Coordinates of C-alpha atoms in Angstrom, one line a residue:
X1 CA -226.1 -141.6 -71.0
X2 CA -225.1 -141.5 -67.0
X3 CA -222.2 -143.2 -67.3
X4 CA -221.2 -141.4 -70.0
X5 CA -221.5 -138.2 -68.6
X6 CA -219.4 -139.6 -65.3
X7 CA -216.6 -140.9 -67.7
X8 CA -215.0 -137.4 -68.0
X9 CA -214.8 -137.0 -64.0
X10 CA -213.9 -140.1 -63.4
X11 CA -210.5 -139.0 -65.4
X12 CA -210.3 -135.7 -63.3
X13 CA -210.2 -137.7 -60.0
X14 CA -207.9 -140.0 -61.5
X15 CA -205.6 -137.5 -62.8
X16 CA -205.6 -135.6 -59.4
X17 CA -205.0 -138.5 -57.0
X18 CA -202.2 -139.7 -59.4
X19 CA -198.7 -139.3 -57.8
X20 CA -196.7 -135.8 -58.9
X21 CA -195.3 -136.2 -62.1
X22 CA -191.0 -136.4 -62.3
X23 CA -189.9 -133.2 -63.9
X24 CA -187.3 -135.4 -66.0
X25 CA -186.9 -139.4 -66.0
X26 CA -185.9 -140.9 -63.0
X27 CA -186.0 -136.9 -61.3
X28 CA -188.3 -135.8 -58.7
X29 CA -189.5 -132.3 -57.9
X30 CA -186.7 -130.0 -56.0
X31 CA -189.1 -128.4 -53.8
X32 CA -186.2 -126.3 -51.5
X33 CA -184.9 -125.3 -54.8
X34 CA -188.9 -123.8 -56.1
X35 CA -189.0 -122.1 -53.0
X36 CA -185.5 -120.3 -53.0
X37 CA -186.6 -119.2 -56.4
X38 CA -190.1 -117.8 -55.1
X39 CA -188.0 -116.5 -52.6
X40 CA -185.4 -114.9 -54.6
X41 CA -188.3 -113.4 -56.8
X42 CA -189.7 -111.6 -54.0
X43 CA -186.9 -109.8 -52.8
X44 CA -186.2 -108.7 -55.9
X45 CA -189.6 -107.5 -56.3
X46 CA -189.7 -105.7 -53.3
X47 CA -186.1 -104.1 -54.6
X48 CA -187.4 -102.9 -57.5
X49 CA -190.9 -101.4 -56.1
X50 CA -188.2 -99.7 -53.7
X51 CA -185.8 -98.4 -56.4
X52 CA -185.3 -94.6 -56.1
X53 CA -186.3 -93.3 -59.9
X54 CA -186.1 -89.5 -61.1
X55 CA -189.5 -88.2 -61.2
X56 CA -191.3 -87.5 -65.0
X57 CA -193.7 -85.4 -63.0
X58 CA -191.7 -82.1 -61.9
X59 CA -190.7 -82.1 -57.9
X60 CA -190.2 -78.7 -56.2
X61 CA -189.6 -78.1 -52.6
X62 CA -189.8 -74.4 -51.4
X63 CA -188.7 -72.7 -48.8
X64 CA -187.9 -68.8 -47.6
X65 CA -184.4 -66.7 -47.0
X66 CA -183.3 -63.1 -46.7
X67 CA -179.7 -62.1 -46.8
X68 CA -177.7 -58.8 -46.6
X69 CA -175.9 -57.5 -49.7
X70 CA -173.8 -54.6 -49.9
X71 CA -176.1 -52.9 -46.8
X72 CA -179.5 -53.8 -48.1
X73 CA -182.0 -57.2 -46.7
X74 CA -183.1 -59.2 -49.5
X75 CA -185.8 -61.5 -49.0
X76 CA -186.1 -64.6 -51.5
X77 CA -187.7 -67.6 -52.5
X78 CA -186.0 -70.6 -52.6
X79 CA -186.8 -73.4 -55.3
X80 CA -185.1 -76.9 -55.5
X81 CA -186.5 -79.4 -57.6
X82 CA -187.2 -81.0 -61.5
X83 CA -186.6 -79.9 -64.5
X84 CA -188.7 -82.4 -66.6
X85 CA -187.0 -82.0 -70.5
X86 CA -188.5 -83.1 -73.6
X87 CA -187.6 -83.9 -77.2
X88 CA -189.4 -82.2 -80.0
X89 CA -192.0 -84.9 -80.0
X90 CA -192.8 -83.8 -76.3
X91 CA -191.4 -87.1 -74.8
X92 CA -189.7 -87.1 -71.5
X93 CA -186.0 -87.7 -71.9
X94 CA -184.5 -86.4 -68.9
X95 CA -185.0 -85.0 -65.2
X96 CA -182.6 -81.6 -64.8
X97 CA -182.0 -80.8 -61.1
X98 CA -182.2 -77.3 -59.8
X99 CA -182.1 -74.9 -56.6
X100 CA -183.6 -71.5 -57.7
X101 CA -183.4 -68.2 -55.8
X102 CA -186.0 -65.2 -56.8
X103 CA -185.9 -61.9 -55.1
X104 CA -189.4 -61.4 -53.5
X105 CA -191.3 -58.9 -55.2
X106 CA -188.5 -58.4 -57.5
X107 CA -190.8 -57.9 -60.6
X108 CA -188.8 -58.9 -64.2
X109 CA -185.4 -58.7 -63.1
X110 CA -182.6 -60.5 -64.8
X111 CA -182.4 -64.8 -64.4
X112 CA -179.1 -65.9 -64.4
X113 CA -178.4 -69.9 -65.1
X114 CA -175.1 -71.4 -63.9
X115 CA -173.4 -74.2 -64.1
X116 CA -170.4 -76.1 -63.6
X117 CA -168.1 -78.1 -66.2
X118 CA -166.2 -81.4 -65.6
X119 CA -167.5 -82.5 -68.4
X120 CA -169.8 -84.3 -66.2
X121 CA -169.5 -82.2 -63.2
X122 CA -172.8 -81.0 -60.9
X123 CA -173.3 -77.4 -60.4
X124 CA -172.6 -78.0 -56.3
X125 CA -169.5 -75.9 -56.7
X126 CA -170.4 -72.7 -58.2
X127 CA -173.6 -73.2 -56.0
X128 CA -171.9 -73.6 -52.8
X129 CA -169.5 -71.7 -53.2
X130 CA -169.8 -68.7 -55.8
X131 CA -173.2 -66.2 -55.6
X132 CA -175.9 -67.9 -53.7
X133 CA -177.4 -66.6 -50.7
X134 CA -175.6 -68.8 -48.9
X135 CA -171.8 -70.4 -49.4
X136 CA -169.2 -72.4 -47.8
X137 CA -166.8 -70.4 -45.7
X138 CA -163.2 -71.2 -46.6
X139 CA -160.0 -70.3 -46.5
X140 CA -157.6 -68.9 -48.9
X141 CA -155.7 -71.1 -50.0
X142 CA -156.0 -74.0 -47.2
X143 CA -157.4 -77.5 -47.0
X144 CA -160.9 -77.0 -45.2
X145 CA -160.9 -79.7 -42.8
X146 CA -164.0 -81.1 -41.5
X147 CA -164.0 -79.6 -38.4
X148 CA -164.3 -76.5 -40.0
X149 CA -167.3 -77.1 -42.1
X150 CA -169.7 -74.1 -42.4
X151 CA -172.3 -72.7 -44.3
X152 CA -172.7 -69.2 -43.8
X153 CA -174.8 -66.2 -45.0
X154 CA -173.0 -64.4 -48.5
X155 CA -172.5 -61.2 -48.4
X156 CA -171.4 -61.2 -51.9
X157 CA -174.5 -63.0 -53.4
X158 CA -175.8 -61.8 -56.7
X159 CA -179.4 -62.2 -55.9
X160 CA -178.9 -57.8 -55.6
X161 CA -178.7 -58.5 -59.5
X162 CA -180.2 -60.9 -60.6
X163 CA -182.8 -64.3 -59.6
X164 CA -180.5 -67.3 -59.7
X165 CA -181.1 -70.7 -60.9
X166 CA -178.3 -73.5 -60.4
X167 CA -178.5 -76.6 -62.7
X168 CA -177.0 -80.1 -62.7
X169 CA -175.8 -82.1 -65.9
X170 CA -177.5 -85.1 -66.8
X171 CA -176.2 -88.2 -64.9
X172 CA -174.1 -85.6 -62.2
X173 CA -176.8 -84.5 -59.0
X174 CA -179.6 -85.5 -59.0
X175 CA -180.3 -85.2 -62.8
X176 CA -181.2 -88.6 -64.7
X177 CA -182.0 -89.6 -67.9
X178 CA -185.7 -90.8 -68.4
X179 CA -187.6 -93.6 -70.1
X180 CA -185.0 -95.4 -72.8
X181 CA -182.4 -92.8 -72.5
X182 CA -179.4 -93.3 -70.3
X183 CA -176.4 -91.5 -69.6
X184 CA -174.6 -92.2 -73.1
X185 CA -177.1 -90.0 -74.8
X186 CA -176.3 -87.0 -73.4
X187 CA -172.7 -87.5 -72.4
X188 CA -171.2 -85.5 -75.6
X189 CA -170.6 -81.6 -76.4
X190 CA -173.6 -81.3 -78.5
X191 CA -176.2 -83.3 -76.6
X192 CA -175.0 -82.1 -73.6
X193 CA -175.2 -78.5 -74.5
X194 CA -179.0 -79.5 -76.1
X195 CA -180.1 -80.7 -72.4
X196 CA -178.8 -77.7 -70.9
X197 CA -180.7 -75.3 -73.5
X198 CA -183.7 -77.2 -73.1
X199 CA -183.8 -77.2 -69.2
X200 CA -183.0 -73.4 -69.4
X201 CA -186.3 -73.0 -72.0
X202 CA -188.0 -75.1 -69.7
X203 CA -187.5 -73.1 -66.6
X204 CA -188.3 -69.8 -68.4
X205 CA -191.3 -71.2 -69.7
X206 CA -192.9 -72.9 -66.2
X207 CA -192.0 -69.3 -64.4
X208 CA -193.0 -67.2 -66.9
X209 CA -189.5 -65.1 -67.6
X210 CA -189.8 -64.9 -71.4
X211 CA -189.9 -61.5 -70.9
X212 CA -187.1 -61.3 -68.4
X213 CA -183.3 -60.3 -69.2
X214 CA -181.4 -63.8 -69.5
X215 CA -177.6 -64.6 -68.5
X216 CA -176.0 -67.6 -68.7
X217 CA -172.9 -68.3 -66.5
X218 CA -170.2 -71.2 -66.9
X219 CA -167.4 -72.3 -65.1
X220 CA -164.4 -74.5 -66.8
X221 CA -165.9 -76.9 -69.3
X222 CA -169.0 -75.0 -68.3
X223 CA -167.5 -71.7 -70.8
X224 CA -167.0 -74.5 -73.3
X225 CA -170.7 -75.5 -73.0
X226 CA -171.7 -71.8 -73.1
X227 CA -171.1 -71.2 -76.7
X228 CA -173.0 -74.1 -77.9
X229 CA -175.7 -73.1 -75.5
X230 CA -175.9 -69.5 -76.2
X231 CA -176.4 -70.4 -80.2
X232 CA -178.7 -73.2 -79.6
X233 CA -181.3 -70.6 -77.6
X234 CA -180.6 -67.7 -80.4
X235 CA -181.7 -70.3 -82.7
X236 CA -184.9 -71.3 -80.4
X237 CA -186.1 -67.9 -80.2
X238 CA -184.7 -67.1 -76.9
X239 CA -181.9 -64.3 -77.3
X240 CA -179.8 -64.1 -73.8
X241 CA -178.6 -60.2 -72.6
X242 CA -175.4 -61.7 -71.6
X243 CA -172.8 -64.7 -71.3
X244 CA -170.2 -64.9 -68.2
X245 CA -167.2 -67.2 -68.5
X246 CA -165.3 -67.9 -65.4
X247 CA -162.1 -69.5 -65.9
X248 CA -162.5 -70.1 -69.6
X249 CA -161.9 -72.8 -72.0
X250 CA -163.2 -72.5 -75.6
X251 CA -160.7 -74.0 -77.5
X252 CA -160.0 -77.6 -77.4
X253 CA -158.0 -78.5 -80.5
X254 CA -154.9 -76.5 -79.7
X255 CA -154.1 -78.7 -76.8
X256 CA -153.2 -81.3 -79.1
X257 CA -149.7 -82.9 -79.4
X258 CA -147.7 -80.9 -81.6
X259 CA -149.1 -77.5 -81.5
X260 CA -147.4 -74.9 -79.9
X261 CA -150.0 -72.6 -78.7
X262 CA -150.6 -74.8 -75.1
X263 CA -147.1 -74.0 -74.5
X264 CA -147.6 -70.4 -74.7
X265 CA -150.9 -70.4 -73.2
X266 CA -149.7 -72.0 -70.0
X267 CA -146.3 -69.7 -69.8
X268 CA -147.7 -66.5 -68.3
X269 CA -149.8 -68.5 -65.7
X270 CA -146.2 -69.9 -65.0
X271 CA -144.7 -66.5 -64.3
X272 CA -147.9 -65.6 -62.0
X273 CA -147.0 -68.9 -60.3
X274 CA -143.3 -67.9 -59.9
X275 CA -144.1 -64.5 -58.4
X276 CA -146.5 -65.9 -55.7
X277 CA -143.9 -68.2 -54.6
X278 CA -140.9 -65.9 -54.5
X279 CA -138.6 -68.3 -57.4
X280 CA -138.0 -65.1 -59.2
X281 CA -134.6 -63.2 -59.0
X282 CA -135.7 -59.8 -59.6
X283 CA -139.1 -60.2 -58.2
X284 CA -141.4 -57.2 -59.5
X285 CA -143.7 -55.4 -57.3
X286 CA -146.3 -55.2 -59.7
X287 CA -147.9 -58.5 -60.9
X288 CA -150.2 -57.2 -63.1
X289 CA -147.7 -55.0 -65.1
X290 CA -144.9 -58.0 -64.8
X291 CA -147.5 -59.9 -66.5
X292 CA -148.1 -57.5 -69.6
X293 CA -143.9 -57.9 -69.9
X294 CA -144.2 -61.6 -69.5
X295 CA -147.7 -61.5 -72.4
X296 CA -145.2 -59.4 -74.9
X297 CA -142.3 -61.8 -74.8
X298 CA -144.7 -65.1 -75.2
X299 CA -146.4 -63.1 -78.4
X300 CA -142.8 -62.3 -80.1
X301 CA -139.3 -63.7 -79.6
X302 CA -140.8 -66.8 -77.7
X303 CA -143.2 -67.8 -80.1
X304 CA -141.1 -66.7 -83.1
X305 CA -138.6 -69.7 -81.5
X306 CA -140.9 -72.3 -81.1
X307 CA -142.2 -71.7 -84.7
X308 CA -139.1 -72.5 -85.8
X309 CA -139.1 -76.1 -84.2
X310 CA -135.7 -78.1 -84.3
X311 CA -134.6 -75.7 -87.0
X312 CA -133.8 -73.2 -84.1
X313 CA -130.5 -72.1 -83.5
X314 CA -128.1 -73.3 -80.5
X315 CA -127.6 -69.5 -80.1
X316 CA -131.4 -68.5 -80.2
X317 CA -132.4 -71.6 -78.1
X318 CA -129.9 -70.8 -74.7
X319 CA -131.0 -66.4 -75.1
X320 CA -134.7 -67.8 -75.3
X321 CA -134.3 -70.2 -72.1
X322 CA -132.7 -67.8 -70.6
X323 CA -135.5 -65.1 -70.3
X324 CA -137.7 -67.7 -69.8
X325 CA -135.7 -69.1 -66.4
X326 CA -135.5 -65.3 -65.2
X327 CA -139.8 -65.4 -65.7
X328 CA -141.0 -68.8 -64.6
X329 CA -137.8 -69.3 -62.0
X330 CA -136.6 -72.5 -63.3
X331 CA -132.9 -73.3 -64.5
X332 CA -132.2 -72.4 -68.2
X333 CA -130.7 -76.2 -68.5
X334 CA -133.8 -77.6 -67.5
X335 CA -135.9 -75.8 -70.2
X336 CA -133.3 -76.1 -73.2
X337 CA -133.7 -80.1 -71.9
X338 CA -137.4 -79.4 -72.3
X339 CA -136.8 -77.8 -75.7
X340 CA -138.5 -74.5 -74.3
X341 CA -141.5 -76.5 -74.1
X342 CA -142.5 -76.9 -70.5
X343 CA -145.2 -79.3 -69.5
X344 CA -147.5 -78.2 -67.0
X345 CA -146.9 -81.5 -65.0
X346 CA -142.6 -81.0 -65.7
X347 CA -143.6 -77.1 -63.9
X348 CA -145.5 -78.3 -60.8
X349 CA -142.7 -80.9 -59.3
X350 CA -139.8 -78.3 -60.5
X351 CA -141.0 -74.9 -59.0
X352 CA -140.1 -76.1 -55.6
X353 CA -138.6 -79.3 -55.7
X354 CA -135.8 -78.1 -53.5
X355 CA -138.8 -77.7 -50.7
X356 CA -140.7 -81.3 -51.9
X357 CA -143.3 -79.8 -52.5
X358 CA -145.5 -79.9 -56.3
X359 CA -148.1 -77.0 -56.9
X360 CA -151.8 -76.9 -57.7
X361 CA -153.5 -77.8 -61.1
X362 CA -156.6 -75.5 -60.7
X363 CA -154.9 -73.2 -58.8
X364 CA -151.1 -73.1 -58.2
X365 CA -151.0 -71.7 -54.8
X366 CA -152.0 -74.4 -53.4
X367 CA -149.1 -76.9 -52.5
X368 CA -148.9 -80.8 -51.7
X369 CA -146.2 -82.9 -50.2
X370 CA -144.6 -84.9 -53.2
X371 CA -144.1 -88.7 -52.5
X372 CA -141.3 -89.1 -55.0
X373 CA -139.0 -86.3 -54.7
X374 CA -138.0 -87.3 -58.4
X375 CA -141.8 -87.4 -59.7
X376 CA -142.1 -85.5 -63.0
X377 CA -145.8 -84.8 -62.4
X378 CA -148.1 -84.2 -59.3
X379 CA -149.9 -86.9 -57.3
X380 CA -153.0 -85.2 -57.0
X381 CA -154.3 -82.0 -57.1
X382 CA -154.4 -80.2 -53.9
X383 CA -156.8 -76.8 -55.3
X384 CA -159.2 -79.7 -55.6
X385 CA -159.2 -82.0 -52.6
X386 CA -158.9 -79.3 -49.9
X387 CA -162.9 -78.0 -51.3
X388 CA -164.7 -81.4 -52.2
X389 CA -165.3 -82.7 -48.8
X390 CA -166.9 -79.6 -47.3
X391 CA -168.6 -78.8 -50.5
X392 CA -170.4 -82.3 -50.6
X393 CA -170.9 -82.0 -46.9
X394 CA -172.6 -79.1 -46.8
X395 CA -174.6 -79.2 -49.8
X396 CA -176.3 -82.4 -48.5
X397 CA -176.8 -80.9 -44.8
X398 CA -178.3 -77.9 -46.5
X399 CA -181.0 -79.5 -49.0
X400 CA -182.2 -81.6 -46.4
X401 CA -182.5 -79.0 -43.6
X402 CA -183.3 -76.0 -45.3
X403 CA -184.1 -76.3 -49.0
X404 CA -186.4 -79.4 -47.7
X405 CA -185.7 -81.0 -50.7
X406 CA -185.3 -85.4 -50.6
X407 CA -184.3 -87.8 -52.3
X408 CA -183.4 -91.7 -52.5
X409 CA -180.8 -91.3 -55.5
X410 CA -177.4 -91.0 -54.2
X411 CA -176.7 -87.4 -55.3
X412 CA -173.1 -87.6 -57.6
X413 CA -170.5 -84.9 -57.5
X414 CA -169.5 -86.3 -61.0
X415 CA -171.4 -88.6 -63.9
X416 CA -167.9 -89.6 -64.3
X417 CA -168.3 -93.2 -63.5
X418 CA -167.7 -96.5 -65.4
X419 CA -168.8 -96.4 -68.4
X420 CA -168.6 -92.6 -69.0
X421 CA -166.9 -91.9 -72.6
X422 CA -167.3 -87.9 -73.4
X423 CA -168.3 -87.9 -77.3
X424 CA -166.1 -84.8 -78.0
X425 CA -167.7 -84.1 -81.9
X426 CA -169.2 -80.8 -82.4
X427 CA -171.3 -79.6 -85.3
X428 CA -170.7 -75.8 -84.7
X429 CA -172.9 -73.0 -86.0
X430 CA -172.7 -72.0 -89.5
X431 CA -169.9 -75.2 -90.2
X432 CA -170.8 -78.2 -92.4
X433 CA -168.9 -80.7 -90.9
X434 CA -168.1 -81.7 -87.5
X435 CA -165.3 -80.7 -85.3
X436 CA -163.2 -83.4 -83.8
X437 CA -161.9 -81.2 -81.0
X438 CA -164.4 -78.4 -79.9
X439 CA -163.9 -75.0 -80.4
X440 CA -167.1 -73.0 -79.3
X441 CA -165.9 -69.6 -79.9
X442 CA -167.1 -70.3 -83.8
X443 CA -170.2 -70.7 -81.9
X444 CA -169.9 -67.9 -79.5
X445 CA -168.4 -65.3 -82.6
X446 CA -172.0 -66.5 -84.7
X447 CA -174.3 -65.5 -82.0
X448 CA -172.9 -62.3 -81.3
X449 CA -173.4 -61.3 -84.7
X450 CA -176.8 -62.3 -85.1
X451 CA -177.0 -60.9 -81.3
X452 CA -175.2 -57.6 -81.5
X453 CA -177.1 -56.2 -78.4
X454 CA -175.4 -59.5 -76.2
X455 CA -172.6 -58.9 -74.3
X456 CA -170.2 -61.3 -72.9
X457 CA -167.5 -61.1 -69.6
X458 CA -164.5 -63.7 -68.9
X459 CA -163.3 -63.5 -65.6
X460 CA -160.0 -65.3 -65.1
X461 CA -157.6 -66.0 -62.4
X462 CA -153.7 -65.2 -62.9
X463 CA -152.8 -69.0 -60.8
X464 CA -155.4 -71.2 -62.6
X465 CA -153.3 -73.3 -64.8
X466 CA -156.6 -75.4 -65.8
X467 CA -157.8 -73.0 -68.2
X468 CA -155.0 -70.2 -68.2
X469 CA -156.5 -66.7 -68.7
X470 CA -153.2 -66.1 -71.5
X471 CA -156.0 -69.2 -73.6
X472 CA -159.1 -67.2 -73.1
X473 CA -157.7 -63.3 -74.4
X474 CA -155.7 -65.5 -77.8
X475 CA -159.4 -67.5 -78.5
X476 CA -161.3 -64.5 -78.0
X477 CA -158.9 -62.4 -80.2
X478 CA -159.1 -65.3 -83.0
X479 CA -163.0 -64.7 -83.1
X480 CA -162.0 -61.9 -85.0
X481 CA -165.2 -59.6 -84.4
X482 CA -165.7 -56.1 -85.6
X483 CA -165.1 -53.3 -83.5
X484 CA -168.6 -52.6 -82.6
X485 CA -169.2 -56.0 -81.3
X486 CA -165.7 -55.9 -79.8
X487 CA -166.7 -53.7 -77.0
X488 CA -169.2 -56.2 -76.4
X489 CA -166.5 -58.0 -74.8
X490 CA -164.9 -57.5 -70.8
X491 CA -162.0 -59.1 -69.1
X492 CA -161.4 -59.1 -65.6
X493 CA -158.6 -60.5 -63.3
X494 CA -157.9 -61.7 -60.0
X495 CA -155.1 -63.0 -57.8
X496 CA -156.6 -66.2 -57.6
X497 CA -156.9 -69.6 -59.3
X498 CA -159.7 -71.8 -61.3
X499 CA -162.3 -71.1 -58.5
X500 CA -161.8 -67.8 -58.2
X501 CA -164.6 -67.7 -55.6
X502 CA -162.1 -69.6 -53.1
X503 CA -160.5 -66.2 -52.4
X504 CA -162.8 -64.6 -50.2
X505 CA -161.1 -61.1 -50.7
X506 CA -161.3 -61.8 -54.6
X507 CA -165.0 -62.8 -54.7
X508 CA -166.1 -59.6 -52.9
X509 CA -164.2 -57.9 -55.9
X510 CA -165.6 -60.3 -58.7
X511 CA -169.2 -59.5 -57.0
X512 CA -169.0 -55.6 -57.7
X513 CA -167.4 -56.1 -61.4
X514 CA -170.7 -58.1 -62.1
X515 CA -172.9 -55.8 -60.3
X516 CA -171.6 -53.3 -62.8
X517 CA -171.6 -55.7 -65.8
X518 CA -175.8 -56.2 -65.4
X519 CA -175.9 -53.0 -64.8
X520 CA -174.7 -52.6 -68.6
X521 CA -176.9 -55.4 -70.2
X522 CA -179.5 -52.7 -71.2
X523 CA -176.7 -50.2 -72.6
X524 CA -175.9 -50.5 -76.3

């Protein structure tokens, strides 16, 4: 019974003095190679126990301002952190960054939510540069160079008006998706426009403004997004006061080949752009009444001629081009080459190709040095290159220093990176199908009827040939409202381009128009 009771040891001992066994015939164990792995393993362990992640639970970091607005001291609050959003089964999905402003002791005053467009774009622009309490000091129209970086105290801040609450898209900032998601499932007009309604009802509901007038404010693609946005919270429950466009794009499908309206869209912003740079002949004092000439001939004789295509007549074709040279300042043989249809890329390099120099996209004062003094279309886009640097610059000095607000995650300017694809459907409000090209102005037209009490305000500037303001007054006319909602609706204009915040001079008037304008919201 011993022995058999020592037999099963016996084959442990044996087994453990027995040599290592070969891996594979005739192989022997690569030790170096098991310990690069182990190696290799731990690195990449301690990598991803390192790895920056968007918080699910909600960050904030706050800190404490005052600035002076139109004579009086306005102390605030500061917020910048995490907008934690949820599907409709309460699951995180994404992390929506934000800086906040409140006026102390300001009671329940209007919120106003901005953000910027791209698609893709994070909100550093209109924040840095637009209504904060603070903004980037720049010059008008010049390249800010980094010597002249400088964030400053604004004067023209709308925290008089309103608390203010800046938000980045998903995959742009510091906003990530969360869990599963990634970037793909918001990158599209209608998810998009979902994230931003359910970061905005996410904000009211954590600070308690339900009962608090509420404004949403876009810029570019961001007045695209505001349609879809401003249906999608009538539907939720959540009525805003008021919707402000700046620079406005609603319409997407008559930029396609073959339609006409682009060309006439874009013409009037041409004329602006003429008159700035002295290329007309009889150059009129007044802009804003040379423009109301320039709007009559684009809405008869010139879009009576292109209507009629290649069927126009040699005759009609040389007296069209030929009011068209004396409003945009470019030769009459160069626009019948064009067929009357100039191309915004055909009008940058021609305006002052005598001087080699190509105009601005989002704003046409701006001029660059062409490299090809034959180039048919800019090399870059100088309205946008002379802001970026000091804007990024800035931002980044500020949220560390003064918002207090860290983080690991490189913050992005843009989601726009590889693998971003914009899904451009859109299931608009009271529409069956889906558009292929958006058009948010069905959206906007629904809301305002079931809203009658809303109001809504595009401001536009003559030189931004981004999202012309001659666009914004045809899609807004197309929405065909009633007269009683009509006067629901405001334009303003300024001398300046896409941002029309770069224009120091400009944004001290765009401040008082929108003082006035909330002063409205409770006026029927």
């Amino acid at each position: 019974m011993r022995l058999a009771s020592l037999a099963p040891l016996l084959a442990l001992s044996l087994i453990a003095a027995a040599p290592p066994a070969e891996s594979k015939l005739g192989e022997k164990p690569d030790r170096k190679a098991d310990a690069a792995k182990d190696h290799k393993d731990a690195l990449e362990a301690d990598a991803n126990a390192a790895w920056a992640r968007p918080p699910v639970d909600e960050a904030a970091a706050v800190s404490h301002g005052a600035v002076t607005v139109r004579g009086s001291r306005i102390a605030y609050t500061a917020t910048a952190g995490t907008l934690t959003i949820r599907n409709d089964d309460a699951k995180p999905i994404a992390s929506m960054f934000y800086t906040a402003y409140t006026k102390d002791g300001g009671g329940n005053r209007p919120v106003t939510f901005f953000y910027n467009g791209g698609p893709g774009s994070a909100t550093i622009y209109l924040h840095m540069g637009s209504f904060a309490p603070v903004r980037v000091a720049t010059s008008d129209p010049a390249y800010v160079a980094p010597s002249d970086y400088a964030l400053r105290p604004n004067p023209d801040s709308l925290i008089d008006k309103s608390d203010l609450v800046f938000i980045d898209a998903v995959g742009a900032g510091w906003s990530r998706p969360l869990g599963d998601k990634t970037g793909k499932d918001f990158w599209g007009v209608d998810p998009d426009a979902d994230a931003f309604a359910r970061g905005i009802m996410r904000y009211v509901t954590k600070n308690s403004r339900w009962g608090s007038p509420k404004v949403v404010f876009g810029e570019s693609y961001g007045t695209l997004r505001n349609g879809a946005v401003g249906a999608l919270l009538e539907d939720r429950g959540m009525s805003p006061s008021g919707i402000v466009f700046l620079s406005s794009i609603l319409n997407y499908g008559v930029r396609q080949p073959g339609y006409d309206q682009n060309t006439m869209t874009l013409f009037p912003t041409f004329a602006a752009t003429a008159w700035y740079h002295n290329k007309l002949a009889n150059r009129p004092a007044d802009l804003p009444a040379f423009l109301a000439e320039v709007r009559a001939f684009v809405a008869g004789p010139y879009a009576s001629a292109l209507t009629k295509g290649s069927a126009i007549s040699p005759e009609e074709a040389r007296s069209i081009a030929h009011q068209m040279s004396a409003y945009i300042g470019l030769p009459e043989d160069f626009i019948l080459r064009a067929q009357l249809r100039v191309s915004l890329g055909h009008f940058q390099t021609e305006l002052l190709r005598d001087r080699g120099l190509s105009t601005g996209r989002l704003d046409t004062r701006y001029l660059l040095p062409v490299g090809d003094a034959n180039a048919s279309s800019p090399d870059d886009d100088p309205a946008s290159t002379a802001i970026t640097g000091a804007y990024v610059a800035s931002f980044m000095d500020y949220a560390n220093r003064t918002l207090g607000y860290h983080s690991d995650m490189p913050y992005k300017p843009s989601a726009r990176e590889e693998g971003f694809d914009w899904v451009w459907k859109h299931k608009a409000a009271g529409e069956r199908g889906a558009q292929n090209n958006p058009n948010t102005a069905v959206d906007l037209a629904a809301t305002m009827r079931t809203n009658p009490a809303m109001k809504t305000l595009f401001l536009n500037g003559y030189y931004d040939a981004a999202t012309p303001f001659y666009g914004t007054e045809y899609d807004v006319a197309h929405m065909l409202l009633p007269p009683a909602l009509q006067k629901n609706v405001s334009f303003k204009y300024y001398p300046s381009g896409h941002m029309v915040y770069l224009n120091p001079a400009e944004l001290a008037h765009m401040h008082d128009d929108l003082a006035a304008w909330y002063d409205s919201l409770g006026a029927r």
